[in-house]
XYZ file of C-alpha atoms in Angstrom:
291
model
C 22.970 -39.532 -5.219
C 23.142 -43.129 -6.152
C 20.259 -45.069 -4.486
C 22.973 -48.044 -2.912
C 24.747 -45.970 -0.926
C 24.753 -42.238 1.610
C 28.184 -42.166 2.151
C 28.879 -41.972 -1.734
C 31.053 -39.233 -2.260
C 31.822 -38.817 -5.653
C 30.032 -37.043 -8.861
C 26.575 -36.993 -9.059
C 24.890 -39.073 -11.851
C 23.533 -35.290 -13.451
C 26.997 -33.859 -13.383
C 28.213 -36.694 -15.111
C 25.547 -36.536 -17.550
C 26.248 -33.021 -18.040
C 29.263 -34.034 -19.707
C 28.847 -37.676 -21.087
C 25.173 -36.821 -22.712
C 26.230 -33.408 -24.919
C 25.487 -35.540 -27.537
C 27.436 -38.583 -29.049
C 26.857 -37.275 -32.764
C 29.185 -34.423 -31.817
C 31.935 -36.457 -30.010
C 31.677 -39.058 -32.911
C 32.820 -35.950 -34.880
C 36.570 -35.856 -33.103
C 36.840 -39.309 -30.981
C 38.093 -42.230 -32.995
C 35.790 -44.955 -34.690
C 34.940 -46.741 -31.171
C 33.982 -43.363 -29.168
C 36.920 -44.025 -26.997
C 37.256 -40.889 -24.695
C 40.225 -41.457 -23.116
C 44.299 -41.400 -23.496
C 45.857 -43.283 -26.165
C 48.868 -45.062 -26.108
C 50.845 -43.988 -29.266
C 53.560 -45.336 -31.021
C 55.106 -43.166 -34.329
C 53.239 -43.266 -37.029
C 50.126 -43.925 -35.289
C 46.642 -43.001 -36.410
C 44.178 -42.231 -33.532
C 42.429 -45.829 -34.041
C 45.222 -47.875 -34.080
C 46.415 -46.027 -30.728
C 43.275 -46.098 -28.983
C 43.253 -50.015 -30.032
C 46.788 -50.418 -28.461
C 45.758 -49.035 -25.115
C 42.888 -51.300 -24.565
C 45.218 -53.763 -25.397
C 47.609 -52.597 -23.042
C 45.422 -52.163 -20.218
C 43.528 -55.891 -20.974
C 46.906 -57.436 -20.820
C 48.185 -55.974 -17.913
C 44.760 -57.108 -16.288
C 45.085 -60.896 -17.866
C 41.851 -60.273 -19.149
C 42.759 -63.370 -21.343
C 41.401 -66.443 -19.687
C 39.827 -64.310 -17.137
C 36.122 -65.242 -17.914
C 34.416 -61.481 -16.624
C 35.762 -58.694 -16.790
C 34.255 -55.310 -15.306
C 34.551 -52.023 -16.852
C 34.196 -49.473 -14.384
C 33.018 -46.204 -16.551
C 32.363 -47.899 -19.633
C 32.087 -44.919 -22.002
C 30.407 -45.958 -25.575
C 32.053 -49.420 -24.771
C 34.879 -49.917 -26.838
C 36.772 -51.838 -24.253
C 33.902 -54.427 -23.899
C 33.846 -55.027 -27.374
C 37.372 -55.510 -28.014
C 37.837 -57.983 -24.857
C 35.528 -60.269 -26.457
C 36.714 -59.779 -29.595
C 40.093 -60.377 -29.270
C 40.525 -61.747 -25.666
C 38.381 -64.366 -25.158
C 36.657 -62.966 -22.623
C 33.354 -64.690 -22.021
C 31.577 -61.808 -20.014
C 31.980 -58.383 -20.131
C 29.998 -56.091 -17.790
C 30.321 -51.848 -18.343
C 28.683 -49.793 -16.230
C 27.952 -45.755 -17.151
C 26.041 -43.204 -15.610
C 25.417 -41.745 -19.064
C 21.912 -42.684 -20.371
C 23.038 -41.239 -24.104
C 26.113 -43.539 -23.687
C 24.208 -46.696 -23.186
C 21.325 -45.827 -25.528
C 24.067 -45.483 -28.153
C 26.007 -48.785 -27.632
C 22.929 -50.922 -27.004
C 21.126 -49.207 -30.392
C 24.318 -50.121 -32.511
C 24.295 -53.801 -31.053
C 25.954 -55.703 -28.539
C 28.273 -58.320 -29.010
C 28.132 -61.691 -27.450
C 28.608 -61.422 -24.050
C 28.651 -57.621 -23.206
C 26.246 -55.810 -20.739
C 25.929 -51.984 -20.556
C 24.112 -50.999 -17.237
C 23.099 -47.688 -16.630
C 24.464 -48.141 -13.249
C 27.060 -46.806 -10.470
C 29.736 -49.164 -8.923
C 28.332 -48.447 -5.414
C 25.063 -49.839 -6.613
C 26.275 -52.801 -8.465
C 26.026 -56.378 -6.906
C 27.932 -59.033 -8.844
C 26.686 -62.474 -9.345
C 29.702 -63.688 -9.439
C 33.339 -62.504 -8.816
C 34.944 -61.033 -11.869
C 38.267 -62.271 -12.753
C 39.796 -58.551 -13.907
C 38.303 -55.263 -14.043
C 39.728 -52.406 -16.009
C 38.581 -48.553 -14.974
C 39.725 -45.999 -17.521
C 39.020 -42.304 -17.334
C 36.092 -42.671 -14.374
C 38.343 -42.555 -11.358
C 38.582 -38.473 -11.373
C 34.890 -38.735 -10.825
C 34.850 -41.006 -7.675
C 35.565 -38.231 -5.397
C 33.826 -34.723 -5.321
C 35.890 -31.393 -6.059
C 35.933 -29.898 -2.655
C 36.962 -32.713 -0.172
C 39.219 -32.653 2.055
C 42.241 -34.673 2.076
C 41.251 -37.509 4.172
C 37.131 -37.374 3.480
C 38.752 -37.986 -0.772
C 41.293 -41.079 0.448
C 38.268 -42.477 1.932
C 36.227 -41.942 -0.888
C 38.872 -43.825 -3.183
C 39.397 -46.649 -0.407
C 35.277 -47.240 -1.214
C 36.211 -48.122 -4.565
C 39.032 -50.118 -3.825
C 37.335 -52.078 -0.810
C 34.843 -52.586 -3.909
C 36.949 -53.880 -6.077
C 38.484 -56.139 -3.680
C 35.157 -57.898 -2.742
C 34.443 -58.020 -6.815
C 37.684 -60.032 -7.408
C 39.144 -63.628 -6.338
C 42.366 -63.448 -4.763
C 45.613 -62.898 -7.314
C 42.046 -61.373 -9.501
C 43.884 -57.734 -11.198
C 42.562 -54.404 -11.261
C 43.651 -51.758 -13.776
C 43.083 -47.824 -13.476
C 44.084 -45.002 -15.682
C 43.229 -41.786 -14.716
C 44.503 -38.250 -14.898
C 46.328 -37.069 -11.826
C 47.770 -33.962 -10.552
C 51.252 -33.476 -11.166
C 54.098 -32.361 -8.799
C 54.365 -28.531 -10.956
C 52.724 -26.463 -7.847
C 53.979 -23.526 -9.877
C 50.488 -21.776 -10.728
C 50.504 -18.611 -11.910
C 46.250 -16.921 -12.459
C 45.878 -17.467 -15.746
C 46.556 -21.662 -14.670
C 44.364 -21.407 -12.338
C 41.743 -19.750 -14.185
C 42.116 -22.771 -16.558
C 41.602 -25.267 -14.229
C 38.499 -23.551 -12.418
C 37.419 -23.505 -16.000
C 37.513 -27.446 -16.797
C 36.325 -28.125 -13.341
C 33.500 -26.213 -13.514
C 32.710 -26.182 -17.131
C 33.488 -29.393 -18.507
C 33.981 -32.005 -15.451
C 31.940 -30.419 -12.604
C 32.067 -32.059 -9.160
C 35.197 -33.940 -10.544
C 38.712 -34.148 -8.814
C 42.112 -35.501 -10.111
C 43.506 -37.504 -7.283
C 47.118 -37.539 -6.376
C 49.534 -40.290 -7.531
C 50.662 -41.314 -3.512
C 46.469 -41.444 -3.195
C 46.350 -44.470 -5.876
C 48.921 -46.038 -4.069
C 47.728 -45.349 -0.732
C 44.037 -46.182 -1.206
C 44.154 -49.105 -1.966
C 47.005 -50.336 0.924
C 45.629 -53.903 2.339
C 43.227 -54.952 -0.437
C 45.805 -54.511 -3.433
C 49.403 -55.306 -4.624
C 50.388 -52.257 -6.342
C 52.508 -54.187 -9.044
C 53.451 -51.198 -11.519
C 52.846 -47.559 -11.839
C 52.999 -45.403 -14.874
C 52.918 -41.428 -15.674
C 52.487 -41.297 -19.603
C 51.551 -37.857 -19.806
C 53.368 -37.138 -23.155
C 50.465 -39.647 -24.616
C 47.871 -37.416 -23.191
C 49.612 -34.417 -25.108
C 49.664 -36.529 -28.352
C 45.374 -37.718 -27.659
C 44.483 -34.129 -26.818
C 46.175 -32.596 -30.074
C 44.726 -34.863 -32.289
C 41.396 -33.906 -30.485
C 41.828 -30.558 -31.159
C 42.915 -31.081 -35.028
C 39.731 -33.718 -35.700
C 36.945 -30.689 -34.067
C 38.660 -27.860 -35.685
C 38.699 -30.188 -38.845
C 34.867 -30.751 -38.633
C 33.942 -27.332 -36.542
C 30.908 -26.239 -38.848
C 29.550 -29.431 -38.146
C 29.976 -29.433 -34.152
C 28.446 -25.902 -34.024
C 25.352 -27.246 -36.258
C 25.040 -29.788 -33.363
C 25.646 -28.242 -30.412
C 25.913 -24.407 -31.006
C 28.812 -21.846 -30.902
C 29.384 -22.080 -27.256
C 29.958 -25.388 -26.351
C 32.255 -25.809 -29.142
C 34.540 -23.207 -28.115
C 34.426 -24.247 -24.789
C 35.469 -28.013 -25.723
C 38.268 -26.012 -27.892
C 39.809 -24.131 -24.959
C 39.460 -27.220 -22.836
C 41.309 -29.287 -25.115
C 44.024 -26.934 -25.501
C 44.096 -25.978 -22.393
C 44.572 -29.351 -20.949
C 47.516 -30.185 -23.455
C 49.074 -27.485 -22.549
C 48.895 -28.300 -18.291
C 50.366 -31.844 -19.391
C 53.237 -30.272 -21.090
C 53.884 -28.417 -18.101
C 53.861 -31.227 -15.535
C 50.393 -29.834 -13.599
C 48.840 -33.140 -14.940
C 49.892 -36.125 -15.735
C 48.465 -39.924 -17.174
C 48.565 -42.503 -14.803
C 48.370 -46.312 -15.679
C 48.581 -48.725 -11.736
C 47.998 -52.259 -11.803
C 46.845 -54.048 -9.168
C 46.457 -57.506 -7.842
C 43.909 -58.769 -5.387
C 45.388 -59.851 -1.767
């Protein structure tokens, strides 16, 4: 449990690290060039780089990270977004926090740019010198609150982040999340289910996809919701192209991390295209703006 706060009520730092620290050799095999683990936003004729650049694009812009000065990155991953706000956006100071030691070790050994911080640190935990003038969260919300709550114990857990958020940011100050969600197909059948206690518990243990009315409702008071988004067909298109890149280098995974874990990430990848397709997941994209 993070040291900041007891009433923290989402992943644990090891069941993040579960995940996050298999090893980045082996998701350098599939991911694209940056490590960017999360949906792309494709257009046709897209490779996976040139998508994965377009959504950090789309996700700076719709935070007006240009101009902004700092931005936070809640759930930095290997940092891609950091780099490519200062890159391209002008963006003087970039923070990223992780919870993934391998992540950090990774960026920070390959050399920051100008301006970007990876802490090894948890939002609850992390005390701003400063406000930030947009922060960006892609892919970390599903981890904020712990598979198992109930219904009101996870809003509150999500409010947290947004009360967070709010006291991070100067008024008319944007927020951007993307994060899975559940979708409104309650038509489960067992072998579904199976699949999902699978991921859960396999691949993204303690984690919980929150509802789309729960972004919304969360965050009532401290946020504008300005726009919403469900791109779940770009979440098919990222997780097949997963799938094709590790089944493309396979030997190579299993000489990294052994038989089991790469059939494991196979069925999960596959198995999670295949839940989009049907509607019991979708992609969600909210921007917010600071009250």
């Amino acid at each position: 449990m993070p040291s900041g706060s007891v009433l923290y009520s989402g992943a644990t730092a090891s069941a993040i690290q579960q995940h996050y620290d298999a090893s980045n050799e082996f998701f350098a095999l599939w991911l694209d060039e940056g490590l960017t683990y999360s949906c792309a936003r494709w257009e046709p004729g897209d490779t996976l780089e040139a998508a994965q650049v377009r959504k950090l694009d789309l996700l700076l812009d719709l935070a007006r990270a240009r101009g902004a000065g700092r931005l936070l990155d809640v759930g930095c991953g290997w940092g891609s977004l950091l780099r490519r706000a200062t890159g391209a956006y002008d963006v003087r100071e970039a923070v990223g926090l992780t919870l993934s030691p391998n992540q950090a070790r990774w960026s920070t050994e390959r050399g920051l740019p100008a301006g970007v911080e990876i802490r090894l640190e948890n939002w609850v935990d992390h005390q701003p010198a400063e406000p930030y003038g947009a922060i960006v969260s892609i892919g970390a919300f599903e981890h904020f609150a712990r598979f198992g709550l109930a219904p009101a114990e996870r809003l509150e857990a999500y409010r947290r982040f947004f009360r967070f958020c709010r006291q991070a940011l100067p008024p008319g100050g944007r927020l951007v999340v993307q994060t899975n969600i559940k979708g409104n197909n309650n038509r489960l059948d067992r072998a579904t289910v199976r699949e999902m206690m699978f991921i859960i518990e396999s691949i993204f243990p303690q984690s919980e996809m929150p509802r789309m009315s729960e972004l919304v409702a969360a965050s009532e008071t401290l946020f504008e919701v300005l726009s919403v988004r469900n791109d779940g067909p770009d979440y098919i298109r990222t997780l097949t192209e997963w799938s094709r890149r590790l089944r493309h280098r396979r030997d190579d995974a299993v000489a990294l991390v052994g038989e089991r874990m790469v059939a494991d990430y196979e069925h999960y990848l596959a198995a999670a295209a295949r839940h989009f397709e049907r509607r019991h997941l979708g992609l969600a994209r909210v921007v917010y703006e600071a009250v």
